[in-house]
GROMACS .gro file of C-alpha atoms in nm:
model
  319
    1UNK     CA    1   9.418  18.780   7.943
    2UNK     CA    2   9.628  18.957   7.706
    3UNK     CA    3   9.843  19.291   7.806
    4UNK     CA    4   9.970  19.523   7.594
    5UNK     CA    5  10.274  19.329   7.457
    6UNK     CA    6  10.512  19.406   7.218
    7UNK     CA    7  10.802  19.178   7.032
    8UNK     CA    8  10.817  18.942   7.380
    9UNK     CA    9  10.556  18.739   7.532
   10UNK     CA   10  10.531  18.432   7.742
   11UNK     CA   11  10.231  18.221   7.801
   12UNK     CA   12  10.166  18.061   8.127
   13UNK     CA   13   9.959  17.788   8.264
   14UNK     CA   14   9.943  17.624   8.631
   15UNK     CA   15   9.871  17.791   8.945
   16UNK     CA   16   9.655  18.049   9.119
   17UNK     CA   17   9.677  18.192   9.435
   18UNK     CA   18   9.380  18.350   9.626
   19UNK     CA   19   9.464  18.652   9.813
   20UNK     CA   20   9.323  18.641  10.219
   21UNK     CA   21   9.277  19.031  10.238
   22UNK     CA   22   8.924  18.953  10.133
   23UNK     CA   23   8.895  19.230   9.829
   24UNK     CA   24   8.687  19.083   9.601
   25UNK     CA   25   8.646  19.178   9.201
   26UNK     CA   26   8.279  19.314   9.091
   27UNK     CA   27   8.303  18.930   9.013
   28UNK     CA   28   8.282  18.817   9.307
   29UNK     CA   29   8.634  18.675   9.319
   30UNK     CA   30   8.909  18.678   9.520
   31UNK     CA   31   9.199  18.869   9.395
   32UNK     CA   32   9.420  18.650   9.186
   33UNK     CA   33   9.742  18.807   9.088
   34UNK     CA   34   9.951  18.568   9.227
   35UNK     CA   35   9.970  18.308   8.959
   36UNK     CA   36  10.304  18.059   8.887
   37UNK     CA   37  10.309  17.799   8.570
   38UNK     CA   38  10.500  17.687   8.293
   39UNK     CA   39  10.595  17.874   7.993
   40UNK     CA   40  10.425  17.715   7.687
   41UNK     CA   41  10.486  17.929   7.418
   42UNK     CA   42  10.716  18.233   7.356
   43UNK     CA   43  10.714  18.512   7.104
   44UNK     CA   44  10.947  18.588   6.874
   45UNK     CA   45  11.139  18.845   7.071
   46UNK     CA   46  11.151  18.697   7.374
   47UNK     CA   47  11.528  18.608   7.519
   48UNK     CA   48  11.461  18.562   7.889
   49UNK     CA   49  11.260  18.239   7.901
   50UNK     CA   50  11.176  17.934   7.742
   51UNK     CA   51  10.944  17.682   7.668
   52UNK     CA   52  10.903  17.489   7.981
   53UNK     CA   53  11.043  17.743   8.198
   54UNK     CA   54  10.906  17.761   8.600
   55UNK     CA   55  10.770  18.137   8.598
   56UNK     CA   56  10.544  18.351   8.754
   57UNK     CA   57  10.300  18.691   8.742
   58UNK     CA   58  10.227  18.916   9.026
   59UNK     CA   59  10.022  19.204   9.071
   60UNK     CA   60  10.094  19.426   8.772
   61UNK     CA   61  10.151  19.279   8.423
   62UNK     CA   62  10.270  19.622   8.290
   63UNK     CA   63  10.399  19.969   8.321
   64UNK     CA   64  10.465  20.255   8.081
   65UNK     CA   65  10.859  20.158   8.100
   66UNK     CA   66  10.998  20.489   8.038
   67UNK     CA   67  10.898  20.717   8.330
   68UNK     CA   68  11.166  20.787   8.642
   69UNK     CA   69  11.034  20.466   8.863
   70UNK     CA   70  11.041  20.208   8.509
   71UNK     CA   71  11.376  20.302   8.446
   72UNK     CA   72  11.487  20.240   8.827
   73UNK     CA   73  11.309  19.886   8.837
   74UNK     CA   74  11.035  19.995   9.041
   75UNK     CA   75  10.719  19.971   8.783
   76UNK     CA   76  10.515  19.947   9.050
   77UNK     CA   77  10.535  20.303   9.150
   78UNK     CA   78  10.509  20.398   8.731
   79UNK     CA   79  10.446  20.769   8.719
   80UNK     CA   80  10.173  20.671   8.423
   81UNK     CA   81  10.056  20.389   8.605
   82UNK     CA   82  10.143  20.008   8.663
   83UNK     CA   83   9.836  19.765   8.523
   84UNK     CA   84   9.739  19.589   8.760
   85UNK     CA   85   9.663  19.207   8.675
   86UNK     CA   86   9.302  19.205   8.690
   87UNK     CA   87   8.989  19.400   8.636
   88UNK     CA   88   9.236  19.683   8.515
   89UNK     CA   89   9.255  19.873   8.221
   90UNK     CA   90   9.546  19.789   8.044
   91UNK     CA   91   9.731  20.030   7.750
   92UNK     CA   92   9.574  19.855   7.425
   93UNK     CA   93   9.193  19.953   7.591
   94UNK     CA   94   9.162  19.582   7.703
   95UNK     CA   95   9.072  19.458   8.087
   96UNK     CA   96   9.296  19.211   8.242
   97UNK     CA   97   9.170  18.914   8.356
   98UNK     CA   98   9.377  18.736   8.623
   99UNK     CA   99   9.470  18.362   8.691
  100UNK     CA  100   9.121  18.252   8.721
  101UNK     CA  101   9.215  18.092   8.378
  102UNK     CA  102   9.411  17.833   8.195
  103UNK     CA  103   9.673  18.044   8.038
  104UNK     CA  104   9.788  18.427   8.080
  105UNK     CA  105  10.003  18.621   7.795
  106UNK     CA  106  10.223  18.865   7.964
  107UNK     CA  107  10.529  19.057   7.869
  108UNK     CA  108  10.847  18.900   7.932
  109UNK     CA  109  10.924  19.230   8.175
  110UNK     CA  110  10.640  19.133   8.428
  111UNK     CA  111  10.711  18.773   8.461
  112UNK     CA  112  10.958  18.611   8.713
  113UNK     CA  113  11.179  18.281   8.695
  114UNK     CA  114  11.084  18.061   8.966
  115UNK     CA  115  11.436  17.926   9.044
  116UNK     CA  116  11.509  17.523   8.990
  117UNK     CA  117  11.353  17.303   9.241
  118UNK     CA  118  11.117  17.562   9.371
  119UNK     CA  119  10.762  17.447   9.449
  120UNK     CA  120  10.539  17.628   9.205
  121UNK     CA  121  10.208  17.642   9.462
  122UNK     CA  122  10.490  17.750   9.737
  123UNK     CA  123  10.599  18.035   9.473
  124UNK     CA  124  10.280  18.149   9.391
  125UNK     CA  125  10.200  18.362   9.748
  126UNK     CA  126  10.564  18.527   9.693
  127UNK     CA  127  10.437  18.735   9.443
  128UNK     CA  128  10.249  18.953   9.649
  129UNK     CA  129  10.249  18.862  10.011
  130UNK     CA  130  10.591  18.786  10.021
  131UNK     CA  131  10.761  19.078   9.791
  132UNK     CA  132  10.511  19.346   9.993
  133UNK     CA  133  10.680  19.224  10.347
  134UNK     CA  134  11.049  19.185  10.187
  135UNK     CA  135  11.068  19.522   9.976
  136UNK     CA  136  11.000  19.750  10.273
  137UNK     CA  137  11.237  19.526  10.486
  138UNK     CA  138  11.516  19.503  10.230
  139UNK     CA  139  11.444  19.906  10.209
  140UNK     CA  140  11.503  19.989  10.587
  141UNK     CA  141  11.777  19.770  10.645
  142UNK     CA  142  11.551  19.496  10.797
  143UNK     CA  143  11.840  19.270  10.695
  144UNK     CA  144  12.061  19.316  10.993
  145UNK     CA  145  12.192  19.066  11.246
  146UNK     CA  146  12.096  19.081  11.601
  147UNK     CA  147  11.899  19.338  11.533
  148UNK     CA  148  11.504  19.342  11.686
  149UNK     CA  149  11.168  19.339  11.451
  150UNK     CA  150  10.809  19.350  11.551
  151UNK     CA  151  10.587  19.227  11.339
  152UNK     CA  152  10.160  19.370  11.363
  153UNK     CA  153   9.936  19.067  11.290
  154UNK     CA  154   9.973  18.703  11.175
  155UNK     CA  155   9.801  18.612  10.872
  156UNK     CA  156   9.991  18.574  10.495
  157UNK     CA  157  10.202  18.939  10.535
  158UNK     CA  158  10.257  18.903  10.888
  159UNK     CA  159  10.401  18.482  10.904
  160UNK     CA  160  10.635  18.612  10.575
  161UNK     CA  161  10.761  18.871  10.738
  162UNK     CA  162  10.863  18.675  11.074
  163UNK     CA  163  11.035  18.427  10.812
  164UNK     CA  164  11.221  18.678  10.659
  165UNK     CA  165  11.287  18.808  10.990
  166UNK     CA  166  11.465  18.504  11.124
  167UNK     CA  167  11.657  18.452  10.764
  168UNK     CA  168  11.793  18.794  10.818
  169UNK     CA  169  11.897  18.695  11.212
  170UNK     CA  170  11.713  18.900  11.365
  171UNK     CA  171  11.564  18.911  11.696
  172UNK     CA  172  11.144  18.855  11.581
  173UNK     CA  173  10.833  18.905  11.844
  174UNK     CA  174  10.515  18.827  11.694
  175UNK     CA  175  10.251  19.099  11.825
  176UNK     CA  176   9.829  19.017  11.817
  177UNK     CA  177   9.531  19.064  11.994
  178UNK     CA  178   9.436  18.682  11.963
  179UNK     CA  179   9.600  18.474  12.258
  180UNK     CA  180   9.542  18.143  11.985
  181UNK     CA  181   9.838  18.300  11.737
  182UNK     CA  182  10.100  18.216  12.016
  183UNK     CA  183  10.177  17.827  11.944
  184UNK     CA  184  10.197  17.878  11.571
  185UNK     CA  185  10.421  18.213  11.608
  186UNK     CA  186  10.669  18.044  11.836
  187UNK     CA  187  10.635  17.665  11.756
  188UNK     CA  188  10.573  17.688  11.406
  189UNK     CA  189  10.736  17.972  11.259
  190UNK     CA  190  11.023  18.067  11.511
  191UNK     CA  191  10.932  18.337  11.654
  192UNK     CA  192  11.146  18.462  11.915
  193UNK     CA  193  10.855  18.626  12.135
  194UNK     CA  194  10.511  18.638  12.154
  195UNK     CA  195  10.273  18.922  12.297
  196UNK     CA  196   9.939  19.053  12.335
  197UNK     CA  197   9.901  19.410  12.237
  198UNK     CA  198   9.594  19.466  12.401
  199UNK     CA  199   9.786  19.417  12.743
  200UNK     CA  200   9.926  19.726  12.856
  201UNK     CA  201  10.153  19.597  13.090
  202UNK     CA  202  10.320  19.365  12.843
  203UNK     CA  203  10.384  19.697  12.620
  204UNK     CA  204  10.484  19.862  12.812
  205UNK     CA  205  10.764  19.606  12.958
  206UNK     CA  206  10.875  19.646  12.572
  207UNK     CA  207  10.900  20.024  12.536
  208UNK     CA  208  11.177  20.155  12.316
  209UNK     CA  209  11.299  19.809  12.264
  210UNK     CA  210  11.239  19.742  11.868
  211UNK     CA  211  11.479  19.860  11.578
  212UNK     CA  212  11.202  19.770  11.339
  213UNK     CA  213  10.843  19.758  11.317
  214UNK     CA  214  10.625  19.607  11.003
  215UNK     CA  215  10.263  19.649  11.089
  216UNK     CA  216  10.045  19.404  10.850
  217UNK     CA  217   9.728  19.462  11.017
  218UNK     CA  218   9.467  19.608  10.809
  219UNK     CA  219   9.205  19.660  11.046
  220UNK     CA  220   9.189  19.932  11.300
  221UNK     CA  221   9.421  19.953  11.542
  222UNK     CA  222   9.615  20.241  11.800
  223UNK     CA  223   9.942  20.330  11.676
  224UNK     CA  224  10.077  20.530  11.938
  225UNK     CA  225  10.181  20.185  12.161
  226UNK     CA  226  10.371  20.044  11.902
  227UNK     CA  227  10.556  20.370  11.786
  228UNK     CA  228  10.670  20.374  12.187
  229UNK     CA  229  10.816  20.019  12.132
  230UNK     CA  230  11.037  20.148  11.878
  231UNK     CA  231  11.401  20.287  11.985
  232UNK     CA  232  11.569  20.606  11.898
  233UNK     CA  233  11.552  20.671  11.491
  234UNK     CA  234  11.348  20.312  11.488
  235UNK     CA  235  11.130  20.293  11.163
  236UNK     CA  236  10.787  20.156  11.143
  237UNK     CA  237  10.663  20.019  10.848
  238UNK     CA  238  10.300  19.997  10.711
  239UNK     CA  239  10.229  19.707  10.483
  240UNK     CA  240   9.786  19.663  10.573
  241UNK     CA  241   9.558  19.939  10.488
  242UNK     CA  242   9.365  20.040  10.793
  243UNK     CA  243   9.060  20.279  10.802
  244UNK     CA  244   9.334  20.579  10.898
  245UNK     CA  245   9.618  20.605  11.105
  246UNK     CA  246   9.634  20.825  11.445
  247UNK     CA  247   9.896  20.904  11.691
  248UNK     CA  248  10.042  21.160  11.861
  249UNK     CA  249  10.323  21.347  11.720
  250UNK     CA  250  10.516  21.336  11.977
  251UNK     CA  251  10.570  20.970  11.929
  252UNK     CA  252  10.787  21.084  11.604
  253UNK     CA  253  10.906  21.371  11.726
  254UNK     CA  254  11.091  21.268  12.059
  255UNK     CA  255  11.220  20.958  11.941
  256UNK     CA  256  11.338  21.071  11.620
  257UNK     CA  257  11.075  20.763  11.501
  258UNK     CA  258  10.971  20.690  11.156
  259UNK     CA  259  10.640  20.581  11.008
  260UNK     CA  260  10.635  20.463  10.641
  261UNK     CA  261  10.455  20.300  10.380
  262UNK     CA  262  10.461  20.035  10.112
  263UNK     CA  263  10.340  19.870   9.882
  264UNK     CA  264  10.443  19.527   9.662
  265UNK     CA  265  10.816  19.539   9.527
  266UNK     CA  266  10.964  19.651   9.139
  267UNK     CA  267  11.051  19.328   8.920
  268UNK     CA  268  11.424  19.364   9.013
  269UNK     CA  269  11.368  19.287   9.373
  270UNK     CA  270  11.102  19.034   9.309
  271UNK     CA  271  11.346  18.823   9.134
  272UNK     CA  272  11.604  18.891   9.412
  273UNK     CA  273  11.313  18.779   9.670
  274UNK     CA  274  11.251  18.441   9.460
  275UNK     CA  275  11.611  18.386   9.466
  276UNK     CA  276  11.666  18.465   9.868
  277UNK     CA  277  11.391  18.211   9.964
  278UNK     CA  278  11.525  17.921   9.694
  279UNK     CA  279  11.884  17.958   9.841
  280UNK     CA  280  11.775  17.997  10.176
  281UNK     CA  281  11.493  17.745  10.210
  282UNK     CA  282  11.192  17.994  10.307
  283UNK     CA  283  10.852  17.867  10.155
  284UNK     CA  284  10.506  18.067  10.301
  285UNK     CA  285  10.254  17.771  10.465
  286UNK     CA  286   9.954  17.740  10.225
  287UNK     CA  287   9.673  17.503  10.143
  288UNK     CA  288   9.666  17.383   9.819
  289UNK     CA  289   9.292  17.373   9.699
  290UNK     CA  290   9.071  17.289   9.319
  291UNK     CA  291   8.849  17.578   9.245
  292UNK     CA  292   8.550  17.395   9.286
  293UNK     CA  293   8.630  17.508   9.644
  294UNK     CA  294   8.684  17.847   9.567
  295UNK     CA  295   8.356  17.997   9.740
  296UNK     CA  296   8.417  17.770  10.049
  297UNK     CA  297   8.778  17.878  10.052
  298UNK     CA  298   8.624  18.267  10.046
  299UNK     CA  299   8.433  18.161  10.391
  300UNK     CA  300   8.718  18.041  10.520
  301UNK     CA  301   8.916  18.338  10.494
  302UNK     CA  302   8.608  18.563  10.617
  303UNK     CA  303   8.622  18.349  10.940
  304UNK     CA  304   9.010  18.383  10.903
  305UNK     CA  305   9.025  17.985  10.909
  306UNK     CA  306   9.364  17.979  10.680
  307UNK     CA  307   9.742  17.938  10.701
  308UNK     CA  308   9.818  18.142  10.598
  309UNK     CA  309   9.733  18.140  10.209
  310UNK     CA  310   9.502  17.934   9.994
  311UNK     CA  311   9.676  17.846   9.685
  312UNK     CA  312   9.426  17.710   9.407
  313UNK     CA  313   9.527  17.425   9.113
  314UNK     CA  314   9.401  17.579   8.836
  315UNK     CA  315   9.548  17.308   8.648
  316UNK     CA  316   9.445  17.044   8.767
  317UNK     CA  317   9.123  17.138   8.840
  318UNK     CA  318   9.044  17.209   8.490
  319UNK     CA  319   9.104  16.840   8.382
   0.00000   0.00000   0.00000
């Protein structure tokens, strides 16, 4: 895949990550714009990286980098824009291709350094799963001590966003209609609490009690019992992409509540969020796969039999 470079470019080999969302291409693939590799060869005005450089490509590859949102670092919200990295039509008329491949030219602007010592197949779900969970939080002030977040849903958003959670210090219950999430939310990544949120009575118990709320769930679900866990001016967030979203203004109104949106983070903040989870230790749980087992990996994630990301060796699998 090439985009629309200019002076800089970096080529890339290595890694692929599936995405468990379960959008597929007109392909037939899963989406692949999480990809981490090495840097192989560099154009001539490239100063950032360097052959045999740890980096990485997320979910756009390129923006018109002169509107409002470019110039503030957040090309994902490009006014013109942002390509995204597959089966979109980039500036020069071409269609970008993904990391379904052995090597990926991209501007130097749109790819990250994967910091020293980093796993590259840990990386590679960072660059969407983890960046959509950490912009929003970063954004709200999801960063403060002792305060409480709820996180909607436990798959590759949601167990990010309980990491992050407990990085931050905060106080993290794990909410799902599936009584099997509980062990892995508490045991295995720390979650502070655990409930069902199909029992009323638990909810209820919990009413005004959360600071924060990131809701990761993209299927259909009520709203208006987790807008009545939140407290006074408490802010929830909206990371899946259900059907449509009901509730009853009064949930907003009385409580002085916030609902918001979001979507995956600028390069600025990506590069901060690689950073935060080298220094801090924070790697998402994946299963490292060849791509001959790409169409069982695709059941898989239909019967939601992953965690919490499938993370295919391009590389290797290629040999």
């Amino acid at each position: 895949m090439k985009s629309n470079t200019t002076a800089g470019e970096e080529e890339c080999l290595g890694w692929a990550a599936t995405d468990p969302s379960g959008l597929l291409s007109p392909y037939n693939f899963a989406r692949r714009h999480e990809i981490v590799g090495i840097v192989k060869a560099v154009g001539c005005g490239v100063h950032a990286f360097k052959v045999g450089d740890h980096v990485g490509v997320g979910t756009y590859v390129n923006s018109c980098r002169h509107c409002e949102y470019c110039s503030e670092g957040l090309e994902n919200h490009c006014e013109n824009g942002a390509v995204r990295t597959f089966n979109h039509l980039d500036f020069d008329g071409t269609i970008t291709k993904g990391g379904y491949s052995s090597s990926i030219v991209v501007h130097q602007r749109y790819c990250f350094r994967i910091p020293d010592g980093y796993p590259l197949a840990s990386a590679a779900p960072l660059l969407c799963a983890g960046i959509t969970v950490y912009a929003p939080m970063m954004r709200h002030n999801m960063n403060q001590p002792g305060k409480s977040l709820g996180v909607i849903g436990l798959g590759g958003l949601g167990h990010m966003a309980v990491k992050f959670g407990k990085a931050f210090g905060l106080n993290v219950t794990v909410f799902s209609t599936s009584i099997s999430k509980r062990e892995e939310a508490l045991m295995l990544l720390g979650a502070d609490k655990f409930v069902i949120s199909s029992d009323e009575e638990q909810m209820k118990a919990l009413a005004k009690s959360y600071d924060f709320i990131i809701d990761t769930a993209s299927g259909d679900h009520p709203f208006d019992p987790y807008m009545s866990l939140l407290k006074t001016a408490g802010v929830l967030v909206l990371v899946g992409v259900p059907s449509e979203i009901k509730l009853h203004p009064a949930n907003l109104i009385l409580g002085m509540r916030t609902i918001s949106g979001s979507t995956v983070g600028g390069t600025n903040e990506t590069q901060e969020m690689l950073e935060f989870c080298a220094t801090r230790g924070i790697y998402p749980n994946i299963e490292v796969v060849p791509i001959q087992y790409a169409n069982e990996a695709l059941e898989r994630l239909v019967r939601k039999d992953v965690k919490y990301r499938f993370v295919i060796d391009i590389e290797n699998s290629l040999k």
